[in-house]
């Protein structure tokens, strides 16, 4: 088991993964401040650093799993705040053509996480399985289901 003990060592250890953490935070919690989500994830990682076990996965997958958890919490908090504010009318202009964001929002939470990890953050299926805490086959089937659903949602009537 490899643990990270000192602050400088921890900073050096997480540094290569900050961009992916920020990208995942922005994808999973678009209504939250991306940097706040990453900061919360780093605090959580620091507090749990003794639990990291390189035999069970890469530092990237471990940190991204924590980031995904923190993004979920931030999304939940943002949802409660947004529920108190009445909806504003949508601006026109995006109705013509494909609306990928709206289609992604219609995926299940698990499908969205898999899509975000693989296609927007650039993780492998193995790394995504570690983030999602599931088997690689589950990631593959979740991605297949998500692609099928997106295909239907994004079809253009011609």
PDB file of N, CA, C and O in Angstrom, residues 86-156:
ATOM      1  N   UNK A  86     -37.944  30.547  -9.262  1.00  0.00           N
ATOM      2  CA  UNK A  86     -38.810  30.188 -10.385  1.00  0.00           C
ATOM      3  C   UNK A  86     -38.024  30.097 -11.695  1.00  0.00           C
ATOM      4  O   UNK A  86     -37.048  30.805 -11.886  1.00  0.00           O
ATOM      5  N   UNK A  87     -38.479  29.220 -12.568  1.00  0.00           N
ATOM      6  CA  UNK A  87     -37.825  29.070 -13.864  1.00  0.00           C
ATOM      7  C   UNK A  87     -37.990  30.336 -14.684  1.00  0.00           C
ATOM      8  O   UNK A  87     -39.043  30.953 -14.688  1.00  0.00           O
ATOM      9  N   UNK A  88     -36.910  30.680 -15.372  1.00  0.00           N
ATOM     10  CA  UNK A  88     -36.966  31.817 -16.289  1.00  0.00           C
ATOM     11  C   UNK A  88     -37.230  31.284 -17.682  1.00  0.00           C
ATOM     12  O   UNK A  88     -36.842  30.165 -18.003  1.00  0.00           O
ATOM     13  N   UNK A  89     -37.879  32.089 -18.524  1.00  0.00           N
ATOM     14  CA  UNK A  89     -38.111  31.615 -19.881  1.00  0.00           C
ATOM     15  C   UNK A  89     -36.792  31.364 -20.601  1.00  0.00           C
ATOM     16  O   UNK A  89     -35.843  32.105 -20.413  1.00  0.00           O
ATOM     17  N   UNK A  90     -36.765  30.324 -21.386  1.00  0.00           N
ATOM     18  CA  UNK A  90     -35.548  30.002 -22.129  1.00  0.00           C
ATOM     19  C   UNK A  90     -35.368  30.972 -23.281  1.00  0.00           C
ATOM     20  O   UNK A  90     -36.330  31.443 -23.875  1.00  0.00           O
ATOM     21  N   UNK A  91     -34.119  31.256 -23.575  1.00  0.00           N
ATOM     22  CA  UNK A  91     -33.810  32.122 -24.717  1.00  0.00           C
ATOM     23  C   UNK A  91     -33.940  31.309 -25.986  1.00  0.00           C
ATOM     24  O   UNK A  91     -33.617  30.132 -26.011  1.00  0.00           O
ATOM     25  N   UNK A  92     -34.374  31.906 -27.033  1.00  0.00           N
ATOM     26  CA  UNK A  92     -34.519  31.220 -28.306  1.00  0.00           C
ATOM     27  C   UNK A  92     -33.182  31.059 -28.990  1.00  0.00           C
ATOM     28  O   UNK A  92     -32.166  31.538 -28.540  1.00  0.00           O
ATOM     29  N   UNK A  93     -33.192  30.376 -30.115  1.00  0.00           N
ATOM     30  CA  UNK A  93     -31.985  30.261 -30.907  1.00  0.00           C
ATOM     31  C   UNK A  93     -31.389  28.864 -30.904  1.00  0.00           C
ATOM     32  O   UNK A  93     -30.810  28.453 -31.885  1.00  0.00           O
ATOM     33  N   UNK A  94     -31.506  28.135 -29.825  1.00  0.00           N
ATOM     34  CA  UNK A  94     -30.929  26.801 -29.756  1.00  0.00           C
ATOM     35  C   UNK A  94     -31.901  25.730 -30.213  1.00  0.00           C
ATOM     36  O   UNK A  94     -31.544  24.562 -30.250  1.00  0.00           O
ATOM     37  N   UNK A  95     -33.115  26.107 -30.526  1.00  0.00           N
ATOM     38  CA  UNK A  95     -34.119  25.119 -30.894  1.00  0.00           C
ATOM     39  C   UNK A  95     -33.832  24.492 -32.247  1.00  0.00           C
ATOM     40  O   UNK A  95     -34.244  23.375 -32.502  1.00  0.00           O
ATOM     41  N   UNK A  96     -33.153  25.201 -33.117  1.00  0.00           N
ATOM     42  CA  UNK A  96     -32.808  24.655 -34.420  1.00  0.00           C
ATOM     43  C   UNK A  96     -31.553  23.798 -34.288  1.00  0.00           C
ATOM     44  O   UNK A  96     -30.549  24.243 -33.777  1.00  0.00           O
ATOM     45  N   UNK A  97     -31.621  22.558 -34.741  1.00  0.00           N
ATOM     46  CA  UNK A  97     -30.448  21.699 -34.694  1.00  0.00           C
ATOM     47  C   UNK A  97     -30.429  20.812 -33.460  1.00  0.00           C
ATOM     48  O   UNK A  97     -31.381  20.737 -32.693  1.00  0.00           O
ATOM     49  N   UNK A  98     -29.314  20.148 -33.281  1.00  0.00           N
ATOM     50  CA  UNK A  98     -29.170  19.181 -32.202  1.00  0.00           C
ATOM     51  C   UNK A  98     -28.837  19.869 -30.889  1.00  0.00           C
ATOM     52  O   UNK A  98     -28.060  20.805 -30.846  1.00  0.00           O
ATOM     53  N   UNK A  99     -29.397  19.391 -29.826  1.00  0.00           N
ATOM     54  CA  UNK A  99     -29.118  19.950 -28.514  1.00  0.00           C
ATOM     55  C   UNK A  99     -28.512  18.847 -27.648  1.00  0.00           C
ATOM     56  O   UNK A  99     -29.221  18.151 -26.930  1.00  0.00           O
ATOM     57  N   UNK A 100     -27.213  18.721 -27.751  1.00  0.00           N
ATOM     58  CA  UNK A 100     -26.509  17.663 -27.042  1.00  0.00           C
ATOM     59  C   UNK A 100     -26.658  17.796 -25.536  1.00  0.00           C
ATOM     60  O   UNK A 100     -26.886  16.802 -24.843  1.00  0.00           O
ATOM     61  N   UNK A 101     -26.570  19.010 -25.038  1.00  0.00           N
ATOM     62  CA  UNK A 101     -26.674  19.182 -23.583  1.00  0.00           C
ATOM     63  C   UNK A 101     -28.030  18.698 -23.055  1.00  0.00           C
ATOM     64  O   UNK A 101     -28.098  18.006 -22.055  1.00  0.00           O
ATOM     65  N   UNK A 102     -29.075  19.058 -23.742  1.00  0.00           N
ATOM     66  CA  UNK A 102     -30.405  18.623 -23.319  1.00  0.00           C
ATOM     67  C   UNK A 102     -30.524  17.094 -23.393  1.00  0.00           C
ATOM     68  O   UNK A 102     -31.111  16.466 -22.512  1.00  0.00           O
ATOM     69  N   UNK A 103     -29.957  16.512 -24.431  1.00  0.00           N
ATOM     70  CA  UNK A 103     -29.992  15.053 -24.565  1.00  0.00           C
ATOM     71  C   UNK A 103     -29.176  14.392 -23.449  1.00  0.00           C
ATOM     72  O   UNK A 103     -29.625  13.409 -22.852  1.00  0.00           O
ATOM     73  N   UNK A 104     -28.012  14.928 -23.139  1.00  0.00           N
ATOM     74  CA  UNK A 104     -27.199  14.376 -22.052  1.00  0.00           C
ATOM     75  C   UNK A 104     -27.932  14.469 -20.721  1.00  0.00           C
ATOM     76  O   UNK A 104     -27.822  13.573 -19.883  1.00  0.00           O
ATOM     77  N   UNK A 105     -28.675  15.536 -20.533  1.00  0.00           N
ATOM     78  CA  UNK A 105     -29.437  15.708 -19.290  1.00  0.00           C
ATOM     79  C   UNK A 105     -30.535  14.655 -19.140  1.00  0.00           C
ATOM     80  O   UNK A 105     -31.019  14.425 -18.040  1.00  0.00           O
ATOM     81  N   UNK A 106     -30.929  14.022 -20.234  1.00  0.00           N
ATOM     82  CA  UNK A 106     -31.991  13.008 -20.178  1.00  0.00           C
ATOM     83  C   UNK A 106     -31.456  11.602 -19.915  1.00  0.00           C
ATOM     84  O   UNK A 106     -32.234  10.667 -19.739  1.00  0.00           O
ATOM     85  N   UNK A 107     -30.122  11.464 -19.853  1.00  0.00           N
ATOM     86  CA  UNK A 107     -29.545  10.174 -19.495  1.00  0.00           C
ATOM     87  C   UNK A 107     -29.724   9.948 -17.997  1.00  0.00           C
ATOM     88  O   UNK A 107     -29.882  10.902 -17.238  1.00  0.00           O
ATOM     89  N   UNK A 108     -29.659   8.696 -17.589  1.00  0.00           N
ATOM     90  CA  UNK A 108     -29.682   8.416 -16.153  1.00  0.00           C
ATOM     91  C   UNK A 108     -28.378   8.935 -15.548  1.00  0.00           C
ATOM     92  O   UNK A 108     -27.394   9.181 -16.276  1.00  0.00           O
ATOM     93  N   UNK A 109     -28.348   9.078 -14.261  1.00  0.00           N
ATOM     94  CA  UNK A 109     -27.138   9.554 -13.592  1.00  0.00           C
ATOM     95  C   UNK A 109     -25.935   8.668 -13.870  1.00  0.00           C
ATOM     96  O   UNK A 109     -24.826   9.147 -14.113  1.00  0.00           O
ATOM     97  N   UNK A 110     -26.148   7.373 -13.870  1.00  0.00           N
ATOM     98  CA  UNK A 110     -25.062   6.416 -14.116  1.00  0.00           C
ATOM     99  C   UNK A 110     -24.579   6.507 -15.567  1.00  0.00           C
ATOM    100  O   UNK A 110     -23.378   6.463 -15.837  1.00  0.00           O
ATOM    101  N   UNK A 111     -25.523   6.638 -16.512  1.00  0.00           N
ATOM    102  CA  UNK A 111     -25.142   6.781 -17.916  1.00  0.00           C
ATOM    103  C   UNK A 111     -24.359   8.078 -18.123  1.00  0.00           C
ATOM    104  O   UNK A 111     -23.347   8.099 -18.827  1.00  0.00           O
ATOM    105  N   UNK A 112     -24.828   9.143 -17.508  1.00  0.00           N
ATOM    106  CA  UNK A 112     -24.168  10.444 -17.655  1.00  0.00           C
ATOM    107  C   UNK A 112     -22.754  10.391 -17.103  1.00  0.00           C
ATOM    108  O   UNK A 112     -21.816  10.922 -17.694  1.00  0.00           O
ATOM    109  N   UNK A 113     -22.561   9.749 -15.951  1.00  0.00           N
ATOM    110  CA  UNK A 113     -21.233   9.632 -15.365  1.00  0.00           C
ATOM    111  C   UNK A 113     -20.299   8.864 -16.293  1.00  0.00           C
ATOM    112  O   UNK A 113     -19.168   9.287 -16.540  1.00  0.00           O
ATOM    113  N   UNK A 114     -20.777   7.763 -16.848  1.00  0.00           N
ATOM    114  CA  UNK A 114     -19.950   6.976 -17.758  1.00  0.00           C
ATOM    115  C   UNK A 114     -19.571   7.784 -19.000  1.00  0.00           C
ATOM    116  O   UNK A 114     -18.409   7.800 -19.412  1.00  0.00           O
ATOM    117  N   UNK A 115     -20.542   8.463 -19.594  1.00  0.00           N
ATOM    118  CA  UNK A 115     -20.288   9.286 -20.782  1.00  0.00           C
ATOM    119  C   UNK A 115     -19.301  10.407 -20.457  1.00  0.00           C
ATOM    120  O   UNK A 115     -18.350  10.657 -21.198  1.00  0.00           O
ATOM    121  N   UNK A 116     -19.524  11.083 -19.338  1.00  0.00           N
ATOM    122  CA  UNK A 116     -18.629  12.182 -18.957  1.00  0.00           C
ATOM    123  C   UNK A 116     -17.202  11.690 -18.737  1.00  0.00           C
ATOM    124  O   UNK A 116     -16.249  12.311 -19.200  1.00  0.00           O
ATOM    125  N   UNK A 117     -17.054  10.567 -18.047  1.00  0.00           N
ATOM    126  CA  UNK A 117     -15.716  10.031 -17.768  1.00  0.00           C
ATOM    127  C   UNK A 117     -14.981   9.638 -19.044  1.00  0.00           C
ATOM    128  O   UNK A 117     -13.817   9.997 -19.237  1.00  0.00           O
ATOM    129  N   UNK A 118     -15.666   8.909 -19.921  1.00  0.00           N
ATOM    130  CA  UNK A 118     -15.005   8.382 -21.112  1.00  0.00           C
ATOM    131  C   UNK A 118     -14.857   9.444 -22.201  1.00  0.00           C
ATOM    132  O   UNK A 118     -13.773   9.648 -22.743  1.00  0.00           O
ATOM    133  N   UNK A 119     -15.940  10.148 -22.515  1.00  0.00           N
ATOM    134  CA  UNK A 119     -15.916  11.024 -23.684  1.00  0.00           C
ATOM    135  C   UNK A 119     -15.509  12.465 -23.394  1.00  0.00           C
ATOM    136  O   UNK A 119     -15.023  13.154 -24.284  1.00  0.00           O
ATOM    137  N   UNK A 120     -15.717  12.936 -22.182  1.00  0.00           N
ATOM    138  CA  UNK A 120     -15.383  14.323 -21.889  1.00  0.00           C
ATOM    139  C   UNK A 120     -14.122  14.470 -21.046  1.00  0.00           C
ATOM    140  O   UNK A 120     -13.439  15.476 -21.138  1.00  0.00           O
ATOM    141  N   UNK A 121     -13.816  13.475 -20.214  1.00  0.00           N
ATOM    142  CA  UNK A 121     -12.604  13.532 -19.396  1.00  0.00           C
ATOM    143  C   UNK A 121     -11.496  12.693 -20.027  1.00  0.00           C
ATOM    144  O   UNK A 121     -10.322  12.953 -19.814  1.00  0.00           O
ATOM    145  N   UNK A 122     -11.857  11.705 -20.837  1.00  0.00           N
ATOM    146  CA  UNK A 122     -10.865  10.919 -21.549  1.00  0.00           C
ATOM    147  C   UNK A 122     -10.326   9.724 -20.773  1.00  0.00           C
ATOM    148  O   UNK A 122      -9.230   9.243 -21.051  1.00  0.00           O
ATOM    149  N   UNK A 123     -11.109   9.222 -19.820  1.00  0.00           N
ATOM    150  CA  UNK A 123     -10.680   8.061 -19.062  1.00  0.00           C
ATOM    151  C   UNK A 123     -10.887   6.791 -19.875  1.00  0.00           C
ATOM    152  O   UNK A 123     -11.734   6.736 -20.760  1.00  0.00           O
ATOM    153  N   UNK A 124     -10.132   5.770 -19.551  1.00  0.00           N
ATOM    154  CA  UNK A 124     -10.330   4.460 -20.162  1.00  0.00           C
ATOM    155  C   UNK A 124     -11.514   3.786 -19.482  1.00  0.00           C
ATOM    156  O   UNK A 124     -11.994   4.252 -18.438  1.00  0.00           O
ATOM    157  N   UNK A 125     -11.949   2.669 -20.034  1.00  0.00           N
ATOM    158  CA  UNK A 125     -13.035   1.904 -19.421  1.00  0.00           C
ATOM    159  C   UNK A 125     -12.606   1.417 -18.036  1.00  0.00           C
ATOM    160  O   UNK A 125     -13.384   1.447 -17.085  1.00  0.00           O
ATOM    161  N   UNK A 126     -11.354   1.003 -17.910  1.00  0.00           N
ATOM    162  CA  UNK A 126     -10.835   0.525 -16.622  1.00  0.00           C
ATOM    163  C   UNK A 126     -10.882   1.645 -15.580  1.00  0.00           C
ATOM    164  O   UNK A 126     -11.339   1.441 -14.449  1.00  0.00           O
ATOM    165  N   UNK A 127     -10.420   2.834 -15.962  1.00  0.00           N
ATOM    166  CA  UNK A 127     -10.431   3.973 -15.034  1.00  0.00           C
ATOM    167  C   UNK A 127     -11.859   4.386 -14.696  1.00  0.00           C
ATOM    168  O   UNK A 127     -12.166   4.718 -13.552  1.00  0.00           O
ATOM    169  N   UNK A 128     -12.730   4.357 -15.696  1.00  0.00           N
ATOM    170  CA  UNK A 128     -14.127   4.712 -15.469  1.00  0.00           C
ATOM    171  C   UNK A 128     -14.784   3.719 -14.512  1.00  0.00           C
ATOM    172  O   UNK A 128     -15.558   4.114 -13.634  1.00  0.00           O
ATOM    173  N   UNK A 129     -14.453   2.456 -14.641  1.00  0.00           N
ATOM    174  CA  UNK A 129     -14.978   1.434 -13.726  1.00  0.00           C
ATOM    175  C   UNK A 129     -14.546   1.732 -12.290  1.00  0.00           C
ATOM    176  O   UNK A 129     -15.337   1.583 -11.356  1.00  0.00           O
ATOM    177  N   UNK A 130     -13.316   2.185 -12.131  1.00  0.00           N
ATOM    178  CA  UNK A 130     -12.843   2.536 -10.786  1.00  0.00           C
ATOM    179  C   UNK A 130     -13.593   3.751 -10.245  1.00  0.00           C
ATOM    180  O   UNK A 130     -13.982   3.781  -9.076  1.00  0.00           O
ATOM    181  N   UNK A 131     -13.821   4.743 -11.093  1.00  0.00           N
ATOM    182  CA  UNK A 131     -14.562   5.939 -10.667  1.00  0.00           C
ATOM    183  C   UNK A 131     -15.993   5.564 -10.300  1.00  0.00           C
ATOM    184  O   UNK A 131     -16.528   6.015  -9.285  1.00  0.00           O
ATOM    185  N   UNK A 132     -16.618   4.711 -11.112  1.00  0.00           N
ATOM    186  CA  UNK A 132     -18.010   4.337 -10.895  1.00  0.00           C
ATOM    187  C   UNK A 132     -18.169   3.226  -9.862  1.00  0.00           C
ATOM    188  O   UNK A 132     -19.284   2.893  -9.486  1.00  0.00           O
ATOM    189  N   UNK A 133     -17.045   2.639  -9.468  1.00  0.00           N
ATOM    190  CA  UNK A 133     -17.049   1.536  -8.503  1.00  0.00           C
ATOM    191  C   UNK A 133     -17.901   0.362  -8.991  1.00  0.00           C
ATOM    192  O   UNK A 133     -18.824  -0.094  -8.320  1.00  0.00           O
ATOM    193  N   UNK A 134     -17.567  -0.063 -10.212  1.00  0.00           N
ATOM    194  CA  UNK A 134     -18.292  -1.187 -10.815  1.00  0.00           C
ATOM    195  C   UNK A 134     -17.335  -1.961 -11.715  1.00  0.00           C
ATOM    196  O   UNK A 134     -16.178  -1.586 -11.881  1.00  0.00           O
ATOM    197  N   UNK A 135     -17.822  -3.015 -12.314  1.00  0.00           N
ATOM    198  CA  UNK A 135     -17.020  -3.834 -13.225  1.00  0.00           C
ATOM    199  C   UNK A 135     -16.884  -3.147 -14.588  1.00  0.00           C
ATOM    200  O   UNK A 135     -17.732  -2.335 -14.978  1.00  0.00           O
ATOM    201  N   UNK A 136     -15.821  -3.518 -15.300  1.00  0.00           N
ATOM    202  CA  UNK A 136     -15.597  -2.958 -16.633  1.00  0.00           C
ATOM    203  C   UNK A 136     -16.765  -3.274 -17.566  1.00  0.00           C
ATOM    204  O   UNK A 136     -17.165  -2.431 -18.371  1.00  0.00           O
ATOM    205  N   UNK A 137     -17.307  -4.469 -17.461  1.00  0.00           N
ATOM    206  CA  UNK A 137     -18.450  -4.849 -18.295  1.00  0.00           C
ATOM    207  C   UNK A 137     -19.660  -3.971 -18.039  1.00  0.00           C
ATOM    208  O   UNK A 137     -20.419  -3.660 -18.964  1.00  0.00           O
ATOM    209  N   UNK A 138     -19.832  -3.553 -16.799  1.00  0.00           N
ATOM    210  CA  UNK A 138     -20.938  -2.658 -16.463  1.00  0.00           C
ATOM    211  C   UNK A 138     -20.744  -1.312 -17.144  1.00  0.00           C
ATOM    212  O   UNK A 138     -21.705  -0.724 -17.656  1.00  0.00           O
ATOM    213  N   UNK A 139     -19.507  -0.823 -17.162  1.00  0.00           N
ATOM    214  CA  UNK A 139     -19.226   0.447 -17.846  1.00  0.00           C
ATOM    215  C   UNK A 139     -19.542   0.303 -19.333  1.00  0.00           C
ATOM    216  O   UNK A 139     -20.213   1.164 -19.926  1.00  0.00           O
ATOM    217  N   UNK A 140     -19.093  -0.783 -19.933  1.00  0.00           N
ATOM    218  CA  UNK A 140     -19.329  -0.992 -21.363  1.00  0.00           C
ATOM    219  C   UNK A 140     -20.819  -1.048 -21.687  1.00  0.00           C
ATOM    220  O   UNK A 140     -21.274  -0.429 -22.653  1.00  0.00           O
ATOM    221  N   UNK A 141     -21.587  -1.777 -20.881  1.00  0.00           N
ATOM    222  CA  UNK A 141     -23.024  -1.864 -21.155  1.00  0.00           C
ATOM    223  C   UNK A 141     -23.720  -0.539 -20.863  1.00  0.00           C
ATOM    224  O   UNK A 141     -24.647  -0.148 -21.582  1.00  0.00           O
ATOM    225  N   UNK A 142     -23.264   0.176 -19.845  1.00  0.00           N
ATOM    226  CA  UNK A 142     -23.836   1.491 -19.536  1.00  0.00           C
ATOM    227  C   UNK A 142     -23.575   2.466 -20.674  1.00  0.00           C
ATOM    228  O   UNK A 142     -24.469   3.221 -21.079  1.00  0.00           O
ATOM    229  N   UNK A 143     -22.361   2.429 -21.220  1.00  0.00           N
ATOM    230  CA  UNK A 143     -22.041   3.291 -22.365  1.00  0.00           C
ATOM    231  C   UNK A 143     -22.866   2.910 -23.592  1.00  0.00           C
ATOM    232  O   UNK A 143     -23.344   3.790 -24.316  1.00  0.00           O
ATOM    233  N   UNK A 144     -23.046   1.620 -23.818  1.00  0.00           N
ATOM    234  CA  UNK A 144     -23.857   1.179 -24.963  1.00  0.00           C
ATOM    235  C   UNK A 144     -25.292   1.665 -24.805  1.00  0.00           C
ATOM    236  O   UNK A 144     -25.902   2.161 -25.769  1.00  0.00           O
ATOM    237  N   UNK A 145     -25.837   1.535 -23.599  1.00  0.00           N
ATOM    238  CA  UNK A 145     -27.205   2.013 -23.350  1.00  0.00           C
ATOM    239  C   UNK A 145     -27.292   3.531 -23.539  1.00  0.00           C
ATOM    240  O   UNK A 145     -28.260   4.034 -24.120  1.00  0.00           O
ATOM    241  N   UNK A 146     -26.276   4.246 -23.064  1.00  0.00           N
ATOM    242  CA  UNK A 146     -26.270   5.706 -23.192  1.00  0.00           C
ATOM    243  C   UNK A 146     -26.190   6.116 -24.663  1.00  0.00           C
ATOM    244  O   UNK A 146     -26.912   7.021 -25.103  1.00  0.00           O
ATOM    245  N   UNK A 147     -25.326   5.455 -25.421  1.00  0.00           N
ATOM    246  CA  UNK A 147     -25.219   5.778 -26.859  1.00  0.00           C
ATOM    247  C   UNK A 147     -26.528   5.500 -27.582  1.00  0.00           C
ATOM    248  O   UNK A 147     -26.959   6.291 -28.439  1.00  0.00           O
ATOM    249  N   UNK A 148     -27.180   4.402 -27.238  1.00  0.00           N
ATOM    250  CA  UNK A 148     -28.464   4.076 -27.876  1.00  0.00           C
ATOM    251  C   UNK A 148     -29.509   5.137 -27.550  1.00  0.00           C
ATOM    252  O   UNK A 148     -30.257   5.573 -28.440  1.00  0.00           O
ATOM    253  N   UNK A 149     -29.548   5.549 -26.309  1.00  0.00           N
ATOM    254  CA  UNK A 149     -30.520   6.573 -25.911  1.00  0.00           C
ATOM    255  C   UNK A 149     -30.207   7.909 -26.583  1.00  0.00           C
ATOM    256  O   UNK A 149     -31.108   8.596 -27.082  1.00  0.00           O
ATOM    257  N   UNK A 150     -28.930   8.274 -26.626  1.00  0.00           N
ATOM    258  CA  UNK A 150     -28.543   9.526 -27.288  1.00  0.00           C
ATOM    259  C   UNK A 150     -28.860   9.480 -28.779  1.00  0.00           C
ATOM    260  O   UNK A 150     -29.289  10.483 -29.354  1.00  0.00           O
ATOM    261  N   UNK A 151     -28.652   8.330 -29.389  1.00  0.00           N
ATOM    262  CA  UNK A 151     -28.946   8.182 -30.820  1.00  0.00           C
ATOM    263  C   UNK A 151     -30.411   8.511 -31.083  1.00  0.00           C
ATOM    264  O   UNK A 151     -30.744   9.245 -32.020  1.00  0.00           O
ATOM    265  N   UNK A 152     -31.295   8.010 -30.255  1.00  0.00           N
ATOM    266  CA  UNK A 152     -32.734   8.270 -30.405  1.00  0.00           C
ATOM    267  C   UNK A 152     -33.032   9.744 -30.129  1.00  0.00           C
ATOM    268  O   UNK A 152     -33.758  10.396 -30.882  1.00  0.00           O
ATOM    269  N   UNK A 153     -32.462  10.280 -29.054  1.00  0.00           N
ATOM    270  CA  UNK A 153     -32.741  11.667 -28.671  1.00  0.00           C
ATOM    271  C   UNK A 153     -32.207  12.670 -29.685  1.00  0.00           C
ATOM    272  O   UNK A 153     -32.773  13.766 -29.824  1.00  0.00           O
ATOM    273  N   UNK A 154     -31.123  12.315 -30.369  1.00  0.00           N
ATOM    274  CA  UNK A 154     -30.495  13.262 -31.286  1.00  0.00           C
ATOM    275  C   UNK A 154     -30.841  13.029 -32.748  1.00  0.00           C
ATOM    276  O   UNK A 154     -30.327  13.723 -33.625  1.00  0.00           O
ATOM    277  N   UNK A 155     -31.716  12.071 -33.027  1.00  0.00           N
ATOM    278  CA  UNK A 155     -32.111  11.828 -34.408  1.00  0.00           C
ATOM    279  C   UNK A 155     -32.786  13.071 -34.989  1.00  0.00           C
ATOM    280  O   UNK A 155     -33.573  13.741 -34.325  1.00  0.00           O
ATOM    281  N   UNK A 156     -32.446  13.358 -36.202  1.00  0.00           N
ATOM    282  CA  UNK A 156     -33.042  14.487 -36.894  1.00  0.00           C
ATOM    283  C   UNK A 156     -34.081  13.942 -37.865  1.00  0.00           C
ATOM    284  O   UNK A 156     -33.770  13.103 -38.712  1.00  0.00           O
TER     285      UNK A 156
END
